[in-house]
XYZ file of C-alpha atoms in Angstrom:
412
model
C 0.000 0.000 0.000
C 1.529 3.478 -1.064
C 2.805 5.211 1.818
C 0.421 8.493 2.893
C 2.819 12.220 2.633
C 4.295 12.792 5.411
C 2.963 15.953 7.022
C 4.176 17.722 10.107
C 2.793 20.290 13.158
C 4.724 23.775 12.242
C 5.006 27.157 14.531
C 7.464 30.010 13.405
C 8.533 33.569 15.284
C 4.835 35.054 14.090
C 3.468 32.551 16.772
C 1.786 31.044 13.930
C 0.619 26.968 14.061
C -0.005 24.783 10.917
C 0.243 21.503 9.409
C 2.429 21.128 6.249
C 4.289 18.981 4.348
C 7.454 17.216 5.531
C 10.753 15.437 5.581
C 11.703 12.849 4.887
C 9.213 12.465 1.868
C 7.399 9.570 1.534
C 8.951 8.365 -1.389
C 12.646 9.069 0.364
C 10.919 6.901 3.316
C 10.125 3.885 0.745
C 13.177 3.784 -0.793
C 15.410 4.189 2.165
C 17.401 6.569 0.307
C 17.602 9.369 3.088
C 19.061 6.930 5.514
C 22.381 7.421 7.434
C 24.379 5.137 9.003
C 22.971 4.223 12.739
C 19.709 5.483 11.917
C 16.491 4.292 11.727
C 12.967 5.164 9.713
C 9.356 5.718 10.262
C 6.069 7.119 10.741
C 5.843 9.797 13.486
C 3.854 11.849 15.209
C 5.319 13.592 18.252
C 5.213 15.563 21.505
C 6.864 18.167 23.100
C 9.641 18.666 25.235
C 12.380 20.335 26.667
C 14.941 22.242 25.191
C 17.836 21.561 24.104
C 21.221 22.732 22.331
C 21.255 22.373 17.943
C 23.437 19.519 16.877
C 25.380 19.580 13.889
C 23.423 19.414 10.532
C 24.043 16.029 9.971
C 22.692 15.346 13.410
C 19.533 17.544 13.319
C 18.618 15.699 9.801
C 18.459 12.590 12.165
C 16.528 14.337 15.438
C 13.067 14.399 16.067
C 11.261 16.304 18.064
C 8.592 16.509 20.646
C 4.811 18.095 20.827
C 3.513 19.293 24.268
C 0.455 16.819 26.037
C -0.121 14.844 23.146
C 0.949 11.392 22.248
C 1.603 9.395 18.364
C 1.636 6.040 17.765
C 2.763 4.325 14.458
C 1.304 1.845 12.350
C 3.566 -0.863 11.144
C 4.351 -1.187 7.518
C 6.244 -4.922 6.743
C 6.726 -4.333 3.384
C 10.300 -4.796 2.970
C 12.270 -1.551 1.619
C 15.904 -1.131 0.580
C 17.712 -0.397 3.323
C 20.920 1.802 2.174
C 21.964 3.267 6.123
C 22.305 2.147 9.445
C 19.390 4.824 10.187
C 16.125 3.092 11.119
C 12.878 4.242 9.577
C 10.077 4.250 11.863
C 6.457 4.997 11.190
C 4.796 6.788 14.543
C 0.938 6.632 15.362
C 0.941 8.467 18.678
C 2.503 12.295 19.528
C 1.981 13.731 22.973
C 2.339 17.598 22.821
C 4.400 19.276 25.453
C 4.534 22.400 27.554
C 8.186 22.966 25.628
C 5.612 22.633 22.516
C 2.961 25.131 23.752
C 5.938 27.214 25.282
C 7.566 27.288 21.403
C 4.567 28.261 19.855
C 3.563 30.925 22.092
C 6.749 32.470 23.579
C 8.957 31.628 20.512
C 12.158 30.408 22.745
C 12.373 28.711 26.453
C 15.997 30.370 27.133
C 18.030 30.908 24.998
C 16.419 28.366 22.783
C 14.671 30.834 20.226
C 12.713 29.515 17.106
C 13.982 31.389 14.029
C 12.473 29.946 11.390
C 9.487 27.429 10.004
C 10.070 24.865 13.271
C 8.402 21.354 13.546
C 7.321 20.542 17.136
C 7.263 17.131 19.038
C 9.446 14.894 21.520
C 7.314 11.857 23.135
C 6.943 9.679 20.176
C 6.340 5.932 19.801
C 5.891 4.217 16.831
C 7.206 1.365 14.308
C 10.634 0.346 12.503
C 9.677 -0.067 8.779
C 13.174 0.309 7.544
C 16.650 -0.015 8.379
C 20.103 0.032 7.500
C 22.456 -2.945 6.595
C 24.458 -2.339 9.690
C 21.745 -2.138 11.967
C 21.237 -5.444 13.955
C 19.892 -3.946 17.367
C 16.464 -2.909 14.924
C 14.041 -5.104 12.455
C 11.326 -3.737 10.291
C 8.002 -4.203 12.517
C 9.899 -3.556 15.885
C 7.589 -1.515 18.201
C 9.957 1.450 19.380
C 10.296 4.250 21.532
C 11.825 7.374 20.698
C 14.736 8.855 23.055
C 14.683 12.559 21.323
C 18.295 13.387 21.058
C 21.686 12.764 18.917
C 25.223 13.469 21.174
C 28.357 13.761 19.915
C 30.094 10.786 22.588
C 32.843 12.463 22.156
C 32.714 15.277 25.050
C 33.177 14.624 28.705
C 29.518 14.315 30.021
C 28.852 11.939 26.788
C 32.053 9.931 28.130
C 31.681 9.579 31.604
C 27.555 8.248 31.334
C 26.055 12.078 31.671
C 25.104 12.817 28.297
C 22.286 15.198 28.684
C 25.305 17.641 29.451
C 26.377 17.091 25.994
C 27.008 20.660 24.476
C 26.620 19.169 20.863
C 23.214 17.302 21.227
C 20.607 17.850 18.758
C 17.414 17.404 21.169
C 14.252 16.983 18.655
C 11.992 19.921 18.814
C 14.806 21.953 20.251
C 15.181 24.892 17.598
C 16.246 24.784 14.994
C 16.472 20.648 14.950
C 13.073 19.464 13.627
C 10.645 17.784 16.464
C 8.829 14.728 16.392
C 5.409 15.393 15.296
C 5.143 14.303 11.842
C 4.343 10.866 10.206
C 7.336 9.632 9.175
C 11.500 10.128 10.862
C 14.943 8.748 10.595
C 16.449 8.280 13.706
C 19.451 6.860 15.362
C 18.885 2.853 16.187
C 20.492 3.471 19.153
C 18.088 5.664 20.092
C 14.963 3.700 19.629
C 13.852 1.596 22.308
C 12.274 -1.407 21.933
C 8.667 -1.080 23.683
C 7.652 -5.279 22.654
C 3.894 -5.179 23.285
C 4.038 -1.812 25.401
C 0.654 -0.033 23.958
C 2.099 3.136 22.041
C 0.293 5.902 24.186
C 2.794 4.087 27.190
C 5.609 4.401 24.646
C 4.963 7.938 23.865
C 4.808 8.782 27.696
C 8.427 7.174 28.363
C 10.022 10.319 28.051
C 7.942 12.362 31.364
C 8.788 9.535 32.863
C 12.458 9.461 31.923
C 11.823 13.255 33.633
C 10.651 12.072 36.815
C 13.029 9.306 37.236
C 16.073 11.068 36.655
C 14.710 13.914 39.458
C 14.173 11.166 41.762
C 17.293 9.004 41.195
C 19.475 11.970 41.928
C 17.106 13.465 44.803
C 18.026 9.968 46.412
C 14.163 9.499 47.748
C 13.997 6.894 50.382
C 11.314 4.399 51.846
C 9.415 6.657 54.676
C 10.406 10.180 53.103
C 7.971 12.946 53.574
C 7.968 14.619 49.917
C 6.538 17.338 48.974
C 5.093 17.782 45.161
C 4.929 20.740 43.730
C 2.600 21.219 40.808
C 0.172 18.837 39.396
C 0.971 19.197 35.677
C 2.378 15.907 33.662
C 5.447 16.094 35.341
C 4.151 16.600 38.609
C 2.074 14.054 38.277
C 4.275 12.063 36.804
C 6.739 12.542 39.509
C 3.732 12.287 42.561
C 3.595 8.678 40.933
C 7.618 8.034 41.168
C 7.332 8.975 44.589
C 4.820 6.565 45.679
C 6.105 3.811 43.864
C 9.493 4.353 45.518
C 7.515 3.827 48.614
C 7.598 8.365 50.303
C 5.130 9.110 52.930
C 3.160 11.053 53.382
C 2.915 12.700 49.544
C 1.716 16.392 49.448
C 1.254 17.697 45.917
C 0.151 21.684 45.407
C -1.148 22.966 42.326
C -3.629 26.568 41.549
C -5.796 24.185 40.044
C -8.727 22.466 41.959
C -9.453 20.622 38.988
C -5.571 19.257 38.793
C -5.542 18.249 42.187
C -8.816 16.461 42.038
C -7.279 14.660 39.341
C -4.157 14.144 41.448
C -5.986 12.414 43.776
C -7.978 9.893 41.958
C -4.544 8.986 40.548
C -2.832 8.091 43.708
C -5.970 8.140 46.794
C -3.232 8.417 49.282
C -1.590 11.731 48.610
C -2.637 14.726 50.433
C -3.792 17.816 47.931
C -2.947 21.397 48.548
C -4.472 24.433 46.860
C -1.825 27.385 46.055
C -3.156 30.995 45.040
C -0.963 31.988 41.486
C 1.173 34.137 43.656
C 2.585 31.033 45.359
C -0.520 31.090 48.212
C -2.450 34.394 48.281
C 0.283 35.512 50.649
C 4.162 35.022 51.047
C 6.160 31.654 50.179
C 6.842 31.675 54.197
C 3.146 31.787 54.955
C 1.987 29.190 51.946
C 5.121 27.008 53.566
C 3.277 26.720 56.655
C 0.276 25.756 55.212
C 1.786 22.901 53.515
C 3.678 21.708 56.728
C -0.103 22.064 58.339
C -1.057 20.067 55.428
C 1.982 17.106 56.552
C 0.124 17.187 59.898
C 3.095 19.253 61.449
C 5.850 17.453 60.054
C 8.017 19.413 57.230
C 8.967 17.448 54.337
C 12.308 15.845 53.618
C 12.524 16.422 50.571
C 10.988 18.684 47.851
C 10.400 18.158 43.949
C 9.551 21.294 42.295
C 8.146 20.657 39.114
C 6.655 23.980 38.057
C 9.954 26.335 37.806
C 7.823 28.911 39.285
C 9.932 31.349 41.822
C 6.955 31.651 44.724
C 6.520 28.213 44.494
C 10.062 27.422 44.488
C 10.124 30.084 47.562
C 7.500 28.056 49.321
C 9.013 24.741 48.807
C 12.373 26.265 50.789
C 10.376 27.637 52.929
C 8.836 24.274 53.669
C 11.658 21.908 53.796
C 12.911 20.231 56.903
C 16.458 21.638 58.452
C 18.947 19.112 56.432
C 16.381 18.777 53.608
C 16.554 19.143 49.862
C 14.615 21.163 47.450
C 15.158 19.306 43.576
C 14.019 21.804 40.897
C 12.379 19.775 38.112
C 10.851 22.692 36.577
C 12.075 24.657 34.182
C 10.952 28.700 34.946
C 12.844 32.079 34.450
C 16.067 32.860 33.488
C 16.680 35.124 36.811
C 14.648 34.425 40.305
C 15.127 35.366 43.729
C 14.989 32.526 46.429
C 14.995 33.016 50.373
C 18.675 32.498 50.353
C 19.273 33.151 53.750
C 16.259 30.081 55.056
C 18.351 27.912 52.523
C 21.356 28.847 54.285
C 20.930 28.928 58.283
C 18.412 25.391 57.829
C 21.314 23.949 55.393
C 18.990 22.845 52.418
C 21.002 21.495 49.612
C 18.730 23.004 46.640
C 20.036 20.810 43.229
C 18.600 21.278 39.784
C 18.081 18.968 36.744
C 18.298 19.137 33.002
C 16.686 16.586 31.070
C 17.827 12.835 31.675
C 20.046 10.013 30.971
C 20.116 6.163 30.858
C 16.640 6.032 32.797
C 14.812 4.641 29.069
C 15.339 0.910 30.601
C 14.083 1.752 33.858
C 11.101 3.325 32.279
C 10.513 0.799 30.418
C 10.882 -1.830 32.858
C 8.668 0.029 35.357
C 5.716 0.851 32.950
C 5.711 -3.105 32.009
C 5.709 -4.457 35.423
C 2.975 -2.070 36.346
C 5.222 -0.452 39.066
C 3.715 2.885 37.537
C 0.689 3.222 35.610
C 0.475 6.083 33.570
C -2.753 5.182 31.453
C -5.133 7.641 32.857
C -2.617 10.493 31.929
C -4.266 11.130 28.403
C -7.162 12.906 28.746
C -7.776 13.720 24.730
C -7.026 12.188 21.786
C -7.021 13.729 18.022
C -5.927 12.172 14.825
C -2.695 13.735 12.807
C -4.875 16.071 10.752
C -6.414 17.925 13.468
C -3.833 18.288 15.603
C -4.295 22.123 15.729
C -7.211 21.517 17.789
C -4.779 19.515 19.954
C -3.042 22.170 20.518
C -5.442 24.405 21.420
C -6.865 21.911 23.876
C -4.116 21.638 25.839
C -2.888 25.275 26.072
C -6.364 25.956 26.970
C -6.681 26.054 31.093
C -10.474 25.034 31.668
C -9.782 22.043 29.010
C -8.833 19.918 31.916
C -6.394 18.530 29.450
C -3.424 16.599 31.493
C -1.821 15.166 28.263
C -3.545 15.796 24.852
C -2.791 13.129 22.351
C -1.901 12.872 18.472
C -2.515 9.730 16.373
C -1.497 8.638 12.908
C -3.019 5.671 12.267
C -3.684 4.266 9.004
């Protein structure tokens, strides 16, 4: 069956959002003749993420990139096609949209990440392998994947000592100006590409939150019997709430402005505590919305803290909060300057550590969605095909949506 064209989700510095057409082409995609060695082909359609640096060119031809809240899955194609580069083709049905996405579209940059031009959006991606290249032998055509949305350089000295989110040449998918996820086909790296076996593809496509959370919680060091506090119920927070549980803290106390996000918080784990925030950080100051939340810990101030909005009252409040020997772990990503209550930090020693991106959690995720460890099924909340993902988009930047994670699907 002839292979649909391969369209893609567009913004540009205007702010404007579109769907258009894309590369690689289809017929580049059937013949295999776009391929590069290590990389893989397919159908995509992807979700947003965070930022990242731009990779060389030859790198960012082989990135994809991610969509804010929405997830793609692929459908397989087993028709055998030349196979001329140790790419992998792969051919995603589900996208999940991002706030990196929404955060591209609207603001035009997160940091000094700045879209210049005509910019395809999209990093959580799952999908299928329908080609590959002769030296590929980690990959097979029909091999349900994962997508891990960057390309280092493993040459620098975070890529050789294990730490390669701190490479300084990675082309992160979605990360201007290296081309996202969200479009129906994608050559990526094989070694890249996680195999997901009979994983459904909306778990696939949510691998990479959860890569998020895990790699916050691995270096936070949470322990059996921690009190944590959560801040923000967005997907990460969520996400993260989940993590937490699973790796066995008590009591759980997640904040959010949202009633609606909290409610939803607590149907997906019964035995956190919720705690309403004002958007100022608590309708007074971070030390009074602090003592709310220890009130809200029954009197006892939380060991540990994993900030997940980036936003400075909240990130105020959560040092505010924390126990005298504690640690506050900014997930979140928020401005490029804020002012923090330096001097609580200081005389209560809390160690306040930040995170950027992940590494060598995909395994773990994998492993951990499988087993059941971590359910993250009830995360998607909407679902649109490829064609209308515009309306996806608007869904989830919308507030009173109630959109957790809006979803993208390009199934034939």
């Amino acid at each position: 069956m002839p292979l649909k064209p391969n369209i893609g989700v567009y913004t540009n510095p205007d702010h404007d959002l579109w769907i258009g057409e894309a590369q690689p082409t289809a017929e580049s995609v059937a013949s295999g003749s776009d391929l590069k060695p290590g990389e893989t082909s397919g159908r995509a359609a992807g979700a947003a993420g965070a930022a990242g640096a731009a990779g060389a060119a030859d790198a960012a031809d082989a990135a994809v990139a991610a969509v804010a809240a929405v997830s793609a899955v692929a459908a397989a194609d087993t028709e055998t096609r030349p196979q001329k580069t140790k790419e992998k083709m792969l051919t995603f049905s589900l996208f999940l949209p991002d706030r990196s996405d929404i955060h591209f579209w609207h603001a035009g940059r997160i940091g000094p990440m700045v879209v210049r031009n005509d910019h395809i959006l999209g990093h959580e991606s799952s999908g299928d392998v329908i080609a590959v290249h002769p030296s590929v032998t980690s990959l097979q055509v029909g091999d349900r994947v994962a997508v891990e949305p960057n390309v280092i350089c493993n040459a620098c000295e975070p890529c050789l000592t294990g730490r390669y989110n701190g490479c300084g040449k990675v082309a992160f998918l979605s990360t201007p100006p290296v081309p996202g996820l969200l479009r129906r086909y994608v050559n990526h790296p094989a070694a890249w590409c996680h195999k997901i076996g009979d994983m459904s593809y909306e778990a696939g496509s949510l691998l990479e939150p959860l890569s998020v959370a895990l790699a916050g919680l691995q270096r936070a060091e949470v322990r059996l019997g921690d009190p944590v506090l959560v801040c923000g119920a967005g997907p990460i927070g969520l996400v993260t709430m989940l993590c937490c549980a699973a790796a066995g803290a008590s009591p759980i106390v997640i904040t959010d402005i949202a009633e609606s996000r909290l409610a939803f918080a607590k149907e997906l784990c019964p035995r956190v505590t919720t705690h309403k925030v004002g958007r100022d950080g608590g309708g007074g100051s971070p030390e009074a919305t602090a003592r709310a939340i220890v009130q809200s810990f029954g009197g006892v101030e939380p060991a540990l803290a994993m900030e997940c909005t980036g936003v400075e009252a909240s990130i105020g409040a959560a040092i505010w909060a924390t126990r005298f020997g504690g640690k506050v772990f900014i997930i979140g990503v928020g401005s490029s300057d804020i002012s923090i209550p330096f001097m609580r930090a200081s005389v209560r020693e809390v160690d306040i550590q930040l995170q950027y991106r992940y590494c060598n959690t995909w395994p773990r995720a994998i492993r951990l969605v499988e087993s059941g460890v971590v359910d993250l099924s009830r995360l998607v909340t909407h679902r649109f095909a490829l064609e209308d993902a515009l309306k996806a988009f608007e869904t989830a930047a919308d507030a009173t949506s109630g959109a957790i994670k809006v979803q993208i699907q390009s199934f034939d």
